[in-house]
């Protein structure tokens, strides 16, 4: 089920506002028109919410570090279901690009930022 997969990725729908839920529902319907695979739908919604929607609120995430962990989660899903491979490759790159930019503006020593970005690129 898509909601369970979103929660496994770290997005807790119960923490979203009604307006955000409406927009997420609209995106869900749009993706579902051309994508039958529930996990693929969940991956695309998650990435849309975090990277593209401009709705992102860290308070909607289930745990700290959920965005970074989501890459490992979707890669594990693809290992178990090769039909997800192309979606996972594309969406993992979008997450990595988003996090790379977040790290660029982090309030941390430059060396720490560079090391975090280096590890991210290997994810």
mmCIF file of C-alpha atoms in Angstrom:
data_model
loop_
_atom_site.group_PDB
_atom_site.id
_atom_site.type_symbol
_atom_site.label_atom_id
_atom_site.label_comp_id
_atom_site.label_asym_id
_atom_site.label_seq_id
_atom_site.Cartn_x
_atom_site.Cartn_y
_atom_site.Cartn_z
ATOM 1 C CA UNK A 1 0.000 0.000 0.000
ATOM 2 C CA UNK A 2 1.344 3.415 -0.963
ATOM 3 C CA UNK A 3 0.738 4.994 2.460
ATOM 4 C CA UNK A 4 2.714 2.237 4.197
ATOM 5 C CA UNK A 5 5.552 2.634 1.720
ATOM 6 C CA UNK A 6 5.594 6.409 2.259
ATOM 7 C CA UNK A 7 5.823 5.817 5.990
ATOM 8 C CA UNK A 8 8.664 3.356 5.463
ATOM 9 C CA UNK A 9 10.443 6.063 3.450
ATOM 10 C CA UNK A 10 9.939 8.388 6.395
ATOM 11 C CA UNK A 11 6.985 10.550 5.339
ATOM 12 C CA UNK A 12 4.217 10.513 7.943
ATOM 13 C CA UNK A 13 1.022 11.602 6.207
ATOM 14 C CA UNK A 14 -0.640 12.244 9.581
ATOM 15 C CA UNK A 15 1.767 15.149 10.062
ATOM 16 C CA UNK A 16 0.767 16.935 6.854
ATOM 17 C CA UNK A 17 -1.673 19.820 6.714
ATOM 18 C CA UNK A 18 -4.989 19.355 4.930
ATOM 19 C CA UNK A 19 -3.798 21.529 2.068
ATOM 20 C CA UNK A 20 -0.583 19.536 1.696
ATOM 21 C CA UNK A 21 -2.583 16.300 1.748
ATOM 22 C CA UNK A 22 -4.850 17.618 -1.008
ATOM 23 C CA UNK A 23 -1.854 18.469 -3.161
ATOM 24 C CA UNK A 24 -0.269 15.109 -2.439
ATOM 25 C CA UNK A 25 -3.532 13.375 -3.383
ATOM 26 C CA UNK A 26 -3.614 15.295 -6.678
ATOM 27 C CA UNK A 27 -0.039 14.200 -7.392
ATOM 28 C CA UNK A 28 -0.935 10.611 -6.479
ATOM 29 C CA UNK A 29 -3.802 10.574 -8.997
ATOM 30 C CA UNK A 30 -1.559 12.056 -11.670
ATOM 31 C CA UNK A 31 1.164 9.444 -11.174
ATOM 32 C CA UNK A 32 -1.298 6.577 -10.859
ATOM 33 C CA UNK A 33 -2.669 7.324 -14.338
ATOM 34 C CA UNK A 34 0.555 6.081 -15.918
ATOM 35 C CA UNK A 35 2.219 4.039 -13.160
ATOM 36 C CA UNK A 36 0.573 0.857 -11.867
ATOM 37 C CA UNK A 37 3.319 -0.223 -9.434
ATOM 38 C CA UNK A 38 2.424 0.915 -5.864
ATOM 39 C CA UNK A 39 6.032 1.195 -4.686
ATOM 40 C CA UNK A 40 6.973 3.207 -7.743
ATOM 41 C CA UNK A 41 4.078 5.547 -6.976
ATOM 42 C CA UNK A 42 5.249 5.905 -3.362
ATOM 43 C CA UNK A 43 8.831 6.619 -4.441
ATOM 44 C CA UNK A 44 7.731 9.267 -6.919
ATOM 45 C CA UNK A 45 5.380 10.938 -4.434
ATOM 46 C CA UNK A 46 8.065 10.967 -1.756
ATOM 47 C CA UNK A 47 10.613 12.558 -4.086
ATOM 48 C CA UNK A 48 8.055 15.037 -5.384
ATOM 49 C CA UNK A 49 7.154 16.071 -1.831
ATOM 50 C CA UNK A 50 10.759 16.427 -0.672
ATOM 51 C CA UNK A 51 12.441 17.766 -3.797
ATOM 52 C CA UNK A 52 9.929 19.422 -6.117
ATOM 53 C CA UNK A 53 6.713 20.383 -4.367
ATOM 54 C CA UNK A 54 7.973 23.319 -2.302
ATOM 55 C CA UNK A 55 5.730 21.935 0.447
ATOM 56 C CA UNK A 56 8.512 20.117 2.261
ATOM 57 C CA UNK A 57 8.353 20.374 6.023
ATOM 58 C CA UNK A 58 10.897 18.422 8.076
ATOM 59 C CA UNK A 59 8.212 18.026 10.748
ATOM 60 C CA UNK A 60 6.347 15.651 8.421
ATOM 61 C CA UNK A 61 9.241 13.245 8.450
ATOM 62 C CA UNK A 62 9.006 10.262 10.759
ATOM 63 C CA UNK A 63 12.591 10.488 11.973
ATOM 64 C CA UNK A 64 15.717 12.539 11.599
ATOM 65 C CA UNK A 65 17.780 11.506 8.585
ATOM 66 C CA UNK A 66 14.801 9.942 6.806
ATOM 67 C CA UNK A 67 15.603 11.557 3.478
ATOM 68 C CA UNK A 68 19.106 10.124 3.377
ATOM 69 C CA UNK A 69 17.903 6.727 4.552
ATOM 70 C CA UNK A 70 15.238 6.701 1.860
ATOM 71 C CA UNK A 71 17.950 6.099 -0.764
ATOM 72 C CA UNK A 72 18.950 2.826 0.895
ATOM 73 C CA UNK A 73 15.301 1.856 1.297
ATOM 74 C CA UNK A 74 14.387 2.359 -2.349
ATOM 75 C CA UNK A 75 17.568 0.614 -3.510
ATOM 76 C CA UNK A 76 16.628 -2.384 -1.318
ATOM 77 C CA UNK A 77 13.152 -2.383 -2.877
ATOM 78 C CA UNK A 78 14.717 -2.405 -6.361
ATOM 79 C CA UNK A 79 16.981 -5.310 -5.378
ATOM 80 C CA UNK A 80 13.856 -7.292 -4.554
ATOM 81 C CA UNK A 81 11.874 -6.069 -7.565
ATOM 82 C CA UNK A 82 13.844 -5.305 -10.734
ATOM 83 C CA UNK A 83 10.781 -3.566 -12.226
ATOM 84 C CA UNK A 84 11.610 -0.648 -9.916
ATOM 85 C CA UNK A 85 15.211 -0.228 -11.074
ATOM 86 C CA UNK A 86 14.740 2.655 -13.528
ATOM 87 C CA UNK A 87 12.469 4.611 -11.186
ATOM 88 C CA UNK A 88 14.834 4.046 -8.261
ATOM 89 C CA UNK A 89 17.887 5.154 -10.227
ATOM 90 C CA UNK A 90 16.193 8.355 -11.379
ATOM 91 C CA UNK A 91 14.607 9.241 -8.048
ATOM 92 C CA UNK A 92 17.695 8.384 -5.970
ATOM 93 C CA UNK A 93 19.655 10.868 -8.083
ATOM 94 C CA UNK A 94 16.999 13.528 -7.411
ATOM 95 C CA UNK A 95 17.238 12.909 -3.655
ATOM 96 C CA UNK A 96 21.026 13.040 -3.775
ATOM 97 C CA UNK A 97 20.938 16.324 -5.690
ATOM 98 C CA UNK A 98 18.536 17.805 -3.156
ATOM 99 C CA UNK A 99 20.653 16.707 -0.194
ATOM 100 C CA UNK A 100 23.843 17.903 -1.866
ATOM 101 C CA UNK A 101 22.337 21.396 -2.053
ATOM 102 C CA UNK A 102 21.132 21.210 1.557
ATOM 103 C CA UNK A 103 24.648 20.300 2.663
ATOM 104 C CA UNK A 104 26.020 23.261 0.687
ATOM 105 C CA UNK A 105 24.078 25.669 2.915
ATOM 106 C CA UNK A 106 24.527 23.794 6.203
ATOM 107 C CA UNK A 107 25.919 25.589 9.195
ATOM 108 C CA UNK A 108 28.914 23.301 9.648
ATOM 109 C CA UNK A 109 32.646 23.376 9.027
ATOM 110 C CA UNK A 110 33.462 23.167 5.316
ATOM 111 C CA UNK A 111 35.426 19.952 5.818
ATOM 112 C CA UNK A 112 32.361 18.289 7.375
ATOM 113 C CA UNK A 113 30.174 19.447 4.503
ATOM 114 C CA UNK A 114 32.587 18.165 1.871
ATOM 115 C CA UNK A 115 32.852 14.786 3.601
ATOM 116 C CA UNK A 116 29.042 14.500 3.820
ATOM 117 C CA UNK A 117 28.733 15.361 0.143
ATOM 118 C CA UNK A 118 31.418 12.820 -0.771
ATOM 119 C CA UNK A 119 29.587 10.048 1.103
ATOM 120 C CA UNK A 120 26.295 11.106 -0.470
ATOM 121 C CA UNK A 121 27.713 10.783 -3.969
ATOM 122 C CA UNK A 122 28.632 7.155 -3.176
ATOM 123 C CA UNK A 123 25.084 6.320 -1.945
#
